[in-house]
Amino acid sequence: MKHSLAILLVSLFLIGTSCKTGVTVQSEEGSRAEKMLAQMTLDEKIGQMSQLDIGYFRDPEQLKNAVREGRCGSLLNFIGAEQVNAIQKIAVEESRLGIPLIIGRDVIHGYRTVFPIPLGMAASWNPEAVKKAYRIAATEASSQGIKWTFAPMIDITWDPRWGRIAEGCGEDPYLASAMAAAMVKGIQGDSLTDPTSLAACAKHYVGYGFTEGGRDYNTTYITEPVLRNVVLKPFKAAKDAGVLTFMSAFNDLNGVPTSANEFTLKQILRNEWKFDGFVVSDWGSVVELISHGYAVDERDAAAKAINAGVDMEMASTSYFDNIKILLEENKITQAQIDEAVLNILTVKYRLGLFDNPYINTEAEKILLDPAFLEHSRTVARESAVLLKNDSKTLPLKTEISSVAVIGPLADAPRDQLGTWCFDGRPENSVTPLKAIRELLGEKKVNYVSGLRYSRDKSTAQFNAAIAAAKKSDAIIFFAGEEWILSGEGQSRAEIDIPGVQSELLAELAKTGKPLITVIMAGRPLAIGEELGISDAVLYAWHGGTMAGPALADLIFGKESPSGKLPVTFVKGPGQIPYYYYHNNTGRPATTQSWTHIDSISVENPQSSLGYKSFWLDYGYTPLLPFGFGLSYTTFEYSDLSLSAVSMNKTGSITVKATVANTGEMDGVEVVQLYVRDRVGSITRPVKELKGFRRINILRGETAVVEFTIDAADLAFFNGKETLTEAGQFDVWVGTNSDEGLHGEFIVE
Ligand code: NOJ
């Protein structure tokens, strides 16, 4: 009794005080971690800083010994409730201090119930639905012993060539921040100690999506204003949502690899943001400092990563092999080691791992729960974006007498799961073909895949596909990319629809039958021609386990599409990078000032093209703007009003607009708010998203949508400081980044 009172008093004393390492211990978990740290040997501390992949171990005995001896604090890719319990038992009962392991795995867009790729989820503009998707993913993953996942991936990118665009939330910092917060909250749940809560990991910190040329792992150069105003925004949102861990990235940033970058890891993450979780490296990114030409050998690499504040090394063993000698050589300090271990232990305490280290082996029965599948279907439906719908081609009536279902993605159960999906199973996928057959009955569906897979260049099935189209009332062509064409290490220089899919589509168009193209891909493809020859186009990304029923719901009008593009769609790779919040330039082009390459006469004088900022062949606009997406119904915007014409730097203004559903169906509209800061101390974007609302408006009804703009929302980093500047602002409320009702206000 006396003893526990003493512990309580010590704990209370430690809360809110500084420990000897200089880290401020602010929580009960922190003080428990501090006490544990005081008992640890250097070897045990090094063990906590090491995460090993299961493939590292030659045999189970080697693994058990490593855990028993406290040589690794975390395992990667070791799953299964019983297995995890068995190895955890060794950690808890047979290691000297009984420190539990934390088991990590990538659960990027669902575990067994797979949701659309994150880029698709971002297209739903529905953070609540996304949060629920990640809650489901965490619930399923936790039943397998996973306690930490390397999600959310929140790298902003302007480059659809980059394969990992699929894993992120697109180009916009505001939308990506909303998604980042939702994902973290979904993964970590309401209480960190809940058995279904996992630690989330904000990755890849930072700038990885700005990889030169869209080639994965490539160098990045990002100015500090772009870093702070764009790239860091979703990471800050994840931090504010309570994310427990960050992952340092593979890329070098302005000459310094991000896994050894003191500016981003120490200055920004720890000093400015006060992040108190821990940082894990990406897979081998510590030893890759050598290939970057930033470290001479593994010892040097370990020193540089530790000095920058990477607490745990993933997969490689440079920490394990070198920390002792680095301490002897005074290349790192004991305080740095203690701080890293304290960060890691505090997270383990916060997750309740010490008090409740084991998995309920019954929990895995919830995999693929019908409610989970239903939500996967909902999110897949909400993520699909209607890009074209001439002559109300869609929705089709279920009474239609026959449809031709054609294309390599119509019945591709693995492809629809998308990239970076280890635990989803193709046999659980419901494909579009299956869903349409179920809805209409087998007899009404004339199916010919036409191509065996997306890159197939054989025209052998073209005639059969054309024949199927001719005998049907409408054609639904499922085009796109196989899952393997996007994701890590899977960048493309061309971003067209691969193989001879477009050729087949052109043949089908010649039949004159209503042609509906559904694109299932891991990136925004350059689809100008396909968009031109199709009557209707639905962009469905890789939609996950329930992509088929979700698409059937939309195609046959059970619901109207409501997704909006989370990235600008370019006309071709020559327009990359293109993002809607670009600066204006000194010579912005206009419709009048653009000269098309084919209209230039041979005798043209030097100055006649006007010297404006455009491409002779592409013009100056993209194929489709950020935020674009149609519905089966129509929405009309009117009555924009502002609560004031000006505000001071601590004030706010309310913006209202009326949105009427003027079409023939109920529908959801994503109402978007953009602003422009007309003149700044550095040049400012032509538009920036500052708010959005997803609202359901019944047919014939009207909604008044209200946004509040705080002056603080207009702040930006100008190279020296972050501030809201006085001056004139434009505001738009509209259906995408290119259209909207316009107003103005002043910040004084
Ligand atoms: C490398 C990837 O970049 C990262 O996103 C992932 O979490 C790790 N491998 C672990 O699989």
mmCIF file of C-alpha atoms in Angstrom, residues 300-617:
data_model
loop_
_atom_site.group_PDB
_atom_site.id
_atom_site.type_symbol
_atom_site.label_atom_id
_atom_site.label_comp_id
_atom_site.label_asym_id
_atom_site.label_seq_id
_atom_site.Cartn_x
_atom_site.Cartn_y
_atom_site.Cartn_z
ATOM 1 C CA ASP A 300 27.358 7.465 -40.466
ATOM 2 C CA ALA A 301 23.790 6.977 -41.719
ATOM 3 C CA ALA A 302 22.578 5.885 -38.286
ATOM 4 C CA ALA A 303 24.261 8.894 -36.667
ATOM 5 C CA LYS A 304 22.674 11.300 -39.108
ATOM 6 C CA ALA A 305 19.192 9.829 -38.732
ATOM 7 C CA ILE A 306 19.421 9.795 -34.936
ATOM 8 C CA ASN A 307 20.748 13.321 -34.839
ATOM 9 C CA ALA A 308 17.828 14.438 -36.995
ATOM 10 C CA GLY A 309 15.299 12.738 -34.714
ATOM 11 C CA VAL A 310 14.325 9.459 -36.384
ATOM 12 C CA ASP A 311 13.405 7.413 -33.309
ATOM 13 C CA MET A 312 12.923 3.987 -34.843
ATOM 14 C CA GLU A 313 14.570 2.375 -37.841
ATOM 15 C CA MET A 314 12.369 0.307 -40.115
ATOM 16 C CA ALA A 315 13.678 -2.914 -41.666
ATOM 17 C CA SER A 316 17.408 -2.140 -41.807
ATOM 18 C CA THR A 317 19.692 -2.600 -38.790
ATOM 19 C CA SER A 318 22.082 0.321 -38.805
ATOM 20 C CA TYR A 319 20.828 1.474 -35.394
ATOM 21 C CA PHE A 320 21.171 -1.969 -33.893
ATOM 22 C CA ASP A 321 24.634 -2.455 -35.312
ATOM 23 C CA ASN A 322 26.080 0.984 -34.591
ATOM 24 C CA ILE A 323 24.480 2.848 -31.703
ATOM 25 C CA LYS A 324 26.964 1.593 -29.093
ATOM 26 C CA ILE A 325 29.987 2.590 -31.054
ATOM 27 C CA LEU A 326 28.410 5.909 -32.041
ATOM 28 C CA LEU A 327 27.941 6.665 -28.351
ATOM 29 C CA GLU A 328 31.545 5.772 -27.625
ATOM 30 C CA GLU A 329 32.674 8.053 -30.426
ATOM 31 C CA ASN A 330 30.381 10.843 -29.150
ATOM 32 C CA LYS A 331 28.670 11.035 -32.531
ATOM 33 C CA ILE A 332 25.326 10.749 -30.772
ATOM 34 C CA THR A 333 24.390 11.284 -27.141
ATOM 35 C CA GLN A 334 22.790 9.177 -24.455
ATOM 36 C CA ALA A 335 20.108 11.867 -24.127
ATOM 37 C CA GLN A 336 19.146 11.376 -27.782
ATOM 38 C CA ILE A 337 18.775 7.643 -27.282
ATOM 39 C CA ASP A 338 16.734 8.159 -24.117
ATOM 40 C CA GLU A 339 14.495 10.638 -25.855
ATOM 41 C CA ALA A 340 13.835 8.279 -28.769
ATOM 42 C CA VAL A 341 13.064 5.377 -26.444
ATOM 43 C CA LEU A 342 10.866 7.519 -24.275
ATOM 44 C CA ASN A 343 8.891 8.621 -27.327
ATOM 45 C CA ILE A 344 8.395 4.996 -28.372
ATOM 46 C CA LEU A 345 7.503 3.710 -24.909
ATOM 47 C CA THR A 346 5.064 6.562 -24.336
ATOM 48 C CA VAL A 347 3.168 5.567 -27.464
ATOM 49 C CA LYS A 348 3.108 1.941 -26.303
ATOM 50 C CA TYR A 349 1.694 3.071 -22.955
ATOM 51 C CA ARG A 350 -0.828 5.347 -24.617
ATOM 52 C CA LEU A 351 -2.073 2.447 -26.713
ATOM 53 C CA GLY A 352 -2.578 0.436 -23.544
ATOM 54 C CA LEU A 353 -0.162 -2.235 -24.733
ATOM 55 C CA PHE A 354 1.432 -2.715 -21.312
ATOM 56 C CA ASP A 355 -1.921 -3.212 -19.611
ATOM 57 C CA ASN A 356 -3.577 -5.231 -22.319
ATOM 58 C CA PRO A 357 -0.995 -6.730 -24.671
ATOM 59 C CA TYR A 358 -3.055 -9.605 -26.117
ATOM 60 C CA ILE A 359 -5.552 -9.901 -28.932
ATOM 61 C CA ASN A 360 -8.994 -11.328 -28.560
ATOM 62 C CA THR A 361 -8.784 -14.308 -30.891
ATOM 63 C CA GLU A 362 -12.537 -14.242 -31.410
ATOM 64 C CA ALA A 363 -12.372 -10.751 -32.887
ATOM 65 C CA GLU A 364 -11.428 -11.893 -36.370
ATOM 66 C CA LYS A 365 -14.954 -13.139 -36.935
ATOM 67 C CA ILE A 366 -15.843 -9.584 -37.863
ATOM 68 C CA LEU A 367 -13.807 -9.678 -41.107
ATOM 69 C CA LEU A 368 -16.058 -8.815 -44.058
ATOM 70 C CA ASP A 369 -18.978 -8.082 -41.781
ATOM 71 C CA PRO A 370 -22.004 -7.231 -43.987
ATOM 72 C CA ALA A 371 -22.102 -3.724 -42.485
ATOM 73 C CA PHE A 372 -18.456 -3.226 -43.476
ATOM 74 C CA LEU A 373 -19.158 -4.336 -47.026
ATOM 75 C CA GLU A 374 -22.145 -2.037 -47.197
ATOM 76 C CA HIS A 375 -19.967 0.891 -46.179
ATOM 77 C CA SER A 376 -17.358 -0.082 -48.740
ATOM 78 C CA ARG A 377 -20.126 0.032 -51.350
ATOM 79 C CA THR A 378 -21.269 3.444 -50.123
ATOM 80 C CA VAL A 379 -17.771 4.920 -50.252
ATOM 81 C CA ALA A 380 -17.097 3.412 -53.683
ATOM 82 C CA ARG A 381 -20.336 4.930 -54.927
ATOM 83 C CA GLU A 382 -19.524 8.328 -53.444
ATOM 84 C CA SER A 383 -16.008 8.289 -54.870
ATOM 85 C CA ALA A 384 -17.052 7.816 -58.513
ATOM 86 C CA VAL A 385 -17.050 11.031 -60.521
ATOM 87 C CA LEU A 386 -19.391 11.592 -63.454
ATOM 88 C CA LEU A 387 -17.341 13.404 -66.077
ATOM 89 C CA LYS A 388 -19.783 13.470 -68.970
ATOM 90 C CA ASN A 389 -23.409 12.592 -69.520
ATOM 91 C CA ASP A 390 -24.608 13.740 -72.923
ATOM 92 C CA SER A 391 -28.297 13.408 -73.682
ATOM 93 C CA LYS A 392 -28.879 11.944 -70.235
ATOM 94 C CA THR A 393 -27.324 8.665 -71.344
ATOM 95 C CA LEU A 394 -27.084 7.703 -67.701
ATOM 96 C CA PRO A 395 -28.773 6.381 -65.716
ATOM 97 C CA LEU A 396 -29.839 3.319 -67.657
ATOM 98 C CA LYS A 397 -33.192 1.821 -66.825
ATOM 99 C CA THR A 398 -33.182 -1.635 -65.251
ATOM 100 C CA GLU A 399 -35.927 -2.479 -67.762
ATOM 101 C CA ILE A 400 -33.391 -2.121 -70.598
ATOM 102 C CA SER A 401 -33.604 -5.207 -72.787
ATOM 103 C CA SER A 402 -29.849 -5.838 -73.043
ATOM 104 C CA VAL A 403 -26.472 -4.299 -72.323
ATOM 105 C CA ALA A 404 -23.032 -5.124 -73.646
ATOM 106 C CA VAL A 405 -20.495 -5.302 -70.833
ATOM 107 C CA ILE A 406 -17.038 -5.030 -72.334
ATOM 108 C CA GLY A 407 -13.530 -4.191 -71.238
ATOM 109 C CA PRO A 408 -10.599 -5.564 -69.237
ATOM 110 C CA LEU A 409 -11.765 -4.046 -65.943
ATOM 111 C CA ALA A 410 -15.322 -5.414 -66.090
ATOM 112 C CA ASP A 411 -14.380 -8.597 -64.341
ATOM 113 C CA ALA A 412 -10.967 -8.015 -62.796
ATOM 114 C CA PRO A 413 -11.341 -8.831 -59.098
ATOM 115 C CA ARG A 414 -7.731 -8.131 -58.144
ATOM 116 C CA ASP A 415 -7.421 -4.942 -60.172
ATOM 117 C CA GLN A 416 -10.435 -3.292 -58.596
ATOM 118 C CA LEU A 417 -8.818 -3.665 -55.159
ATOM 119 C CA GLY A 418 -6.103 -1.265 -56.272
ATOM 120 C CA THR A 419 -2.522 -0.875 -55.217
ATOM 121 C CA TRP A 420 -0.922 -1.383 -51.840
ATOM 122 C CA CYS A 421 -3.426 -3.895 -50.690
ATOM 123 C CA PHE A 422 -1.906 -6.884 -48.904
ATOM 124 C CA ASP A 423 -4.883 -8.346 -47.139
ATOM 125 C CA GLY A 424 -7.807 -7.847 -49.466
ATOM 126 C CA ARG A 425 -8.707 -10.969 -51.406
ATOM 127 C CA PRO A 426 -9.821 -11.048 -55.009
ATOM 128 C CA GLU A 427 -12.273 -13.824 -54.204
ATOM 129 C CA ASN A 428 -14.183 -11.360 -52.031
ATOM 130 C CA SER A 429 -14.430 -8.733 -54.764
ATOM 131 C CA VAL A 430 -17.766 -8.217 -56.415
ATOM 132 C CA THR A 431 -16.958 -7.133 -59.937
ATOM 133 C CA PRO A 432 -19.099 -4.872 -62.128
ATOM 134 C CA LEU A 433 -19.931 -7.819 -64.368
ATOM 135 C CA LYS A 434 -21.182 -9.872 -61.444
ATOM 136 C CA ALA A 435 -23.190 -6.967 -60.020
ATOM 137 C CA ILE A 436 -24.801 -6.096 -63.365
ATOM 138 C CA ARG A 437 -25.671 -9.719 -64.032
ATOM 139 C CA GLU A 438 -27.251 -9.955 -60.598
ATOM 140 C CA LEU A 439 -29.235 -6.794 -61.162
ATOM 141 C CA LEU A 440 -30.457 -7.450 -64.707
ATOM 142 C CA GLY A 441 -30.316 -11.218 -64.933
ATOM 143 C CA GLU A 442 -27.706 -13.147 -66.926
ATOM 144 C CA LYS A 443 -29.657 -13.145 -70.175
ATOM 145 C CA LYS A 444 -29.694 -9.398 -70.599
ATOM 146 C CA VAL A 445 -25.934 -9.071 -70.281
ATOM 147 C CA ASN A 446 -23.765 -9.654 -73.351
ATOM 148 C CA TYR A 447 -20.277 -9.906 -71.910
ATOM 149 C CA VAL A 448 -17.035 -9.967 -73.882
ATOM 150 C CA SER A 449 -13.922 -8.788 -72.090
ATOM 151 C CA GLY A 450 -12.428 -7.665 -75.419
ATOM 152 C CA LEU A 451 -8.986 -7.527 -73.853
ATOM 153 C CA ARG A 452 -7.564 -9.875 -71.271
ATOM 154 C CA TYR A 453 -5.917 -7.166 -69.182
ATOM 155 C CA SER A 454 -5.360 -3.431 -69.433
ATOM 156 C CA ARG A 455 -2.045 -3.551 -71.338
ATOM 157 C CA ASP A 456 -3.211 -6.261 -73.731
ATOM 158 C CA LYS A 457 -2.428 -5.295 -77.320
ATOM 159 C CA SER A 458 -4.238 -8.138 -79.009
ATOM 160 C CA THR A 459 -7.220 -7.270 -81.196
ATOM 161 C CA ALA A 460 -8.306 -10.918 -81.374
ATOM 162 C CA GLN A 461 -11.510 -10.304 -79.416
ATOM 163 C CA PHE A 462 -12.472 -7.048 -81.096
ATOM 164 C CA ASN A 463 -14.998 -8.613 -83.456
ATOM 165 C CA ALA A 464 -16.711 -10.509 -80.679
ATOM 166 C CA ALA A 465 -16.905 -7.314 -78.628
ATOM 167 C CA ILE A 466 -18.359 -5.359 -81.549
ATOM 168 C CA ALA A 467 -20.903 -8.117 -82.180
ATOM 169 C CA ALA A 468 -21.952 -8.035 -78.522
ATOM 170 C CA ALA A 469 -22.306 -4.259 -78.738
ATOM 171 C CA LYS A 470 -24.407 -4.443 -81.887
ATOM 172 C CA LYS A 471 -26.954 -6.767 -80.355
ATOM 173 C CA SER A 472 -27.314 -4.659 -77.188
ATOM 174 C CA ASP A 473 -29.211 -1.488 -76.347
ATOM 175 C CA ALA A 474 -26.228 0.151 -74.672
ATOM 176 C CA ILE A 475 -22.534 -0.488 -74.184
ATOM 177 C CA ILE A 476 -20.789 -0.245 -70.828
ATOM 178 C CA PHE A 477 -17.042 -0.299 -71.395
ATOM 179 C CA PHE A 478 -14.905 -0.875 -68.312
ATOM 180 C CA ALA A 479 -11.513 0.584 -69.131
ATOM 181 C CA GLY A 480 -8.540 1.541 -66.996
ATOM 182 C CA GLU A 481 -5.344 0.318 -65.473
ATOM 183 C CA GLU A 482 -4.375 -2.878 -63.722
ATOM 184 C CA TRP A 483 -3.575 -2.362 -60.062
ATOM 185 C CA ILE A 484 0.130 -2.953 -60.679
ATOM 186 C CA LEU A 485 0.446 0.182 -62.821
ATOM 187 C CA SER A 486 0.119 2.517 -59.852
ATOM 188 C CA GLY A 487 1.564 2.471 -56.362
ATOM 189 C CA GLU A 488 5.068 2.347 -54.962
ATOM 190 C CA GLY A 489 7.787 2.094 -57.598
ATOM 191 C CA GLN A 490 5.057 2.044 -60.261
ATOM 192 C CA SER A 491 5.303 5.371 -62.011
ATOM 193 C CA ARG A 492 4.497 5.922 -65.677
ATOM 194 C CA ALA A 493 5.838 8.466 -68.133
ATOM 195 C CA GLU A 494 2.717 8.225 -70.280
ATOM 196 C CA ILE A 495 -0.599 8.551 -68.543
ATOM 197 C CA ASP A 496 -2.855 7.265 -71.267
ATOM 198 C CA ILE A 497 -5.222 4.329 -71.045
ATOM 199 C CA PRO A 498 -2.824 1.454 -71.687
ATOM 200 C CA GLY A 499 -2.810 -1.208 -74.394
ATOM 201 C CA VAL A 500 -5.367 -1.004 -77.192
ATOM 202 C CA GLN A 501 -8.354 -0.168 -75.010
ATOM 203 C CA SER A 502 -8.854 3.151 -76.766
ATOM 204 C CA GLU A 503 -8.790 1.459 -80.160
ATOM 205 C CA LEU A 504 -11.464 -0.955 -78.995
ATOM 206 C CA LEU A 505 -13.494 1.910 -77.588
ATOM 207 C CA ALA A 506 -13.276 3.714 -80.935
ATOM 208 C CA GLU A 507 -14.600 0.594 -82.693
ATOM 209 C CA LEU A 508 -17.457 0.352 -80.220
ATOM 210 C CA ALA A 509 -18.315 4.011 -80.736
ATOM 211 C CA LYS A 510 -18.815 3.290 -84.437
ATOM 212 C CA THR A 511 -21.771 1.032 -83.602
ATOM 213 C CA GLY A 512 -23.747 4.152 -82.714
ATOM 214 C CA LYS A 513 -25.056 2.532 -79.543
ATOM 215 C CA PRO A 514 -25.094 4.611 -76.355
ATOM 216 C CA LEU A 515 -21.543 4.282 -75.084
ATOM 217 C CA ILE A 516 -20.831 4.498 -71.375
ATOM 218 C CA THR A 517 -17.179 4.379 -70.382
ATOM 219 C CA VAL A 518 -16.291 3.549 -66.799
ATOM 220 C CA ILE A 519 -12.652 4.098 -65.944
ATOM 221 C CA MET A 520 -11.101 2.147 -63.087
ATOM 222 C CA ALA A 521 -7.577 3.390 -62.546
ATOM 223 C CA GLY A 522 -5.009 4.308 -59.927
ATOM 224 C CA ARG A 523 -4.339 7.781 -61.255
ATOM 225 C CA PRO A 524 -6.018 10.538 -63.244
ATOM 226 C CA LEU A 525 -5.388 9.428 -66.805
ATOM 227 C CA ALA A 526 -5.248 11.658 -69.879
ATOM 228 C CA ILE A 527 -8.608 10.670 -71.333
ATOM 229 C CA GLY A 528 -9.402 13.481 -73.751
ATOM 230 C CA GLU A 529 -10.165 11.229 -76.720
ATOM 231 C CA GLU A 530 -12.126 8.688 -74.735
ATOM 232 C CA LEU A 531 -14.140 11.472 -73.152
ATOM 233 C CA GLY A 532 -14.831 12.850 -76.608
ATOM 234 C CA ILE A 533 -16.182 9.656 -78.150
ATOM 235 C CA SER A 534 -18.152 8.364 -75.172
ATOM 236 C CA ASP A 535 -21.682 9.493 -74.422
ATOM 237 C CA ALA A 536 -21.116 9.190 -70.693
ATOM 238 C CA VAL A 537 -17.988 8.732 -68.584
ATOM 239 C CA LEU A 538 -17.765 7.697 -64.948
ATOM 240 C CA TYR A 539 -14.345 7.854 -63.299
ATOM 241 C CA ALA A 540 -14.372 5.105 -60.706
ATOM 242 C CA TRP A 541 -10.691 4.749 -59.623
ATOM 243 C CA HIS A 542 -9.953 1.335 -58.114
ATOM 244 C CA GLY A 543 -13.050 1.068 -56.000
ATOM 245 C CA GLY A 544 -12.287 -1.848 -53.684
ATOM 246 C CA THR A 545 -14.179 -4.992 -52.741
ATOM 247 C CA MET A 546 -17.617 -3.595 -53.561
ATOM 248 C CA ALA A 547 -16.771 -1.577 -56.665
ATOM 249 C CA GLY A 548 -19.153 -3.675 -58.782
ATOM 250 C CA PRO A 549 -22.388 -3.119 -56.836
ATOM 251 C CA ALA A 550 -21.447 0.525 -56.242
ATOM 252 C CA LEU A 551 -21.078 1.123 -59.974
ATOM 253 C CA ALA A 552 -24.255 -0.776 -60.753
ATOM 254 C CA ASP A 553 -26.064 1.481 -58.247
ATOM 255 C CA LEU A 554 -24.902 4.519 -60.214
ATOM 256 C CA ILE A 555 -25.220 3.175 -63.744
ATOM 257 C CA PHE A 556 -28.792 2.045 -63.126
ATOM 258 C CA GLY A 557 -29.782 5.139 -61.179
ATOM 259 C CA LYS A 558 -30.317 3.820 -57.675
ATOM 260 C CA GLU A 559 -28.352 6.931 -56.739
ATOM 261 C CA SER A 560 -26.856 9.849 -58.561
ATOM 262 C CA PRO A 561 -23.056 10.280 -58.729
ATOM 263 C CA SER A 562 -21.716 12.842 -56.271
ATOM 264 C CA GLY A 563 -17.907 12.531 -56.427
ATOM 265 C CA LYS A 564 -15.729 15.492 -57.371
ATOM 266 C CA LEU A 565 -12.193 15.392 -58.706
ATOM 267 C CA PRO A 566 -9.511 15.686 -56.001
ATOM 268 C CA VAL A 567 -6.942 16.412 -58.721
ATOM 269 C CA THR A 568 -6.837 18.390 -61.928
ATOM 270 C CA PHE A 569 -7.112 16.151 -65.001
ATOM 271 C CA VAL A 570 -4.501 17.138 -67.557
ATOM 272 C CA LYS A 571 -4.730 16.796 -71.322
ATOM 273 C CA GLY A 572 -1.448 14.922 -71.449
ATOM 274 C CA PRO A 573 1.798 14.499 -69.549
ATOM 275 C CA GLY A 574 3.176 17.635 -71.217
ATOM 276 C CA GLN A 575 0.950 19.740 -68.942
ATOM 277 C CA ILE A 576 2.394 18.311 -65.732
ATOM 278 C CA PRO A 577 2.640 19.859 -63.180
ATOM 279 C CA TYR A 578 -0.801 21.417 -63.342
ATOM 280 C CA TYR A 579 -2.677 22.312 -60.164
ATOM 281 C CA TYR A 580 -5.562 24.722 -59.876
ATOM 282 C CA TYR A 581 -3.952 26.921 -57.218
ATOM 283 C CA HIS A 582 -1.105 28.020 -59.483
ATOM 284 C CA ASN A 583 0.020 31.627 -59.497
ATOM 285 C CA ASN A 584 -1.252 33.960 -62.174
ATOM 286 C CA THR A 585 2.084 34.749 -63.921
ATOM 287 C CA GLY A 586 2.791 38.154 -65.398
ATOM 288 C CA ARG A 587 1.217 37.092 -68.663
ATOM 289 C CA PRO A 588 -1.845 34.995 -68.029
ATOM 290 C CA ALA A 589 -3.527 33.660 -71.151
ATOM 291 C CA THR A 590 -7.185 34.129 -71.988
ATOM 292 C CA THR A 591 -9.426 32.464 -74.531
ATOM 293 C CA GLN A 592 -8.729 35.362 -76.881
ATOM 294 C CA SER A 593 -4.966 35.277 -76.432
ATOM 295 C CA TRP A 594 -4.405 31.586 -77.090
ATOM 296 C CA THR A 595 -3.301 30.630 -80.586
ATOM 297 C CA HIS A 596 -3.678 26.967 -81.465
ATOM 298 C CA ILE A 597 -0.715 25.370 -83.168
ATOM 299 C CA ASP A 598 -2.775 24.457 -86.248
ATOM 300 C CA SER A 599 -3.967 28.007 -86.772
ATOM 301 C CA ILE A 600 -0.497 29.537 -87.082
ATOM 302 C CA SER A 601 0.172 30.539 -90.660
ATOM 303 C CA VAL A 602 3.492 29.624 -92.231
ATOM 304 C CA GLU A 603 4.228 33.301 -92.816
ATOM 305 C CA ASN A 604 3.466 34.263 -89.247
ATOM 306 C CA PRO A 605 5.500 37.216 -87.951
ATOM 307 C CA GLN A 606 7.519 36.845 -84.755
ATOM 308 C CA SER A 607 5.238 38.769 -82.403
ATOM 309 C CA SER A 608 1.814 37.636 -83.552
ATOM 310 C CA LEU A 609 1.214 34.883 -81.002
ATOM 311 C CA GLY A 610 0.770 37.397 -78.221
ATOM 312 C CA TYR A 611 3.457 36.294 -75.759
ATOM 313 C CA LYS A 612 1.038 34.860 -73.235
ATOM 314 C CA SER A 613 1.420 31.885 -70.933
ATOM 315 C CA PHE A 614 -0.010 28.920 -72.857
ATOM 316 C CA TRP A 615 0.953 25.806 -74.771
ATOM 317 C CA LEU A 616 0.482 26.053 -78.536
ATOM 318 C CA ASP A 617 -1.060 22.602 -78.591
#
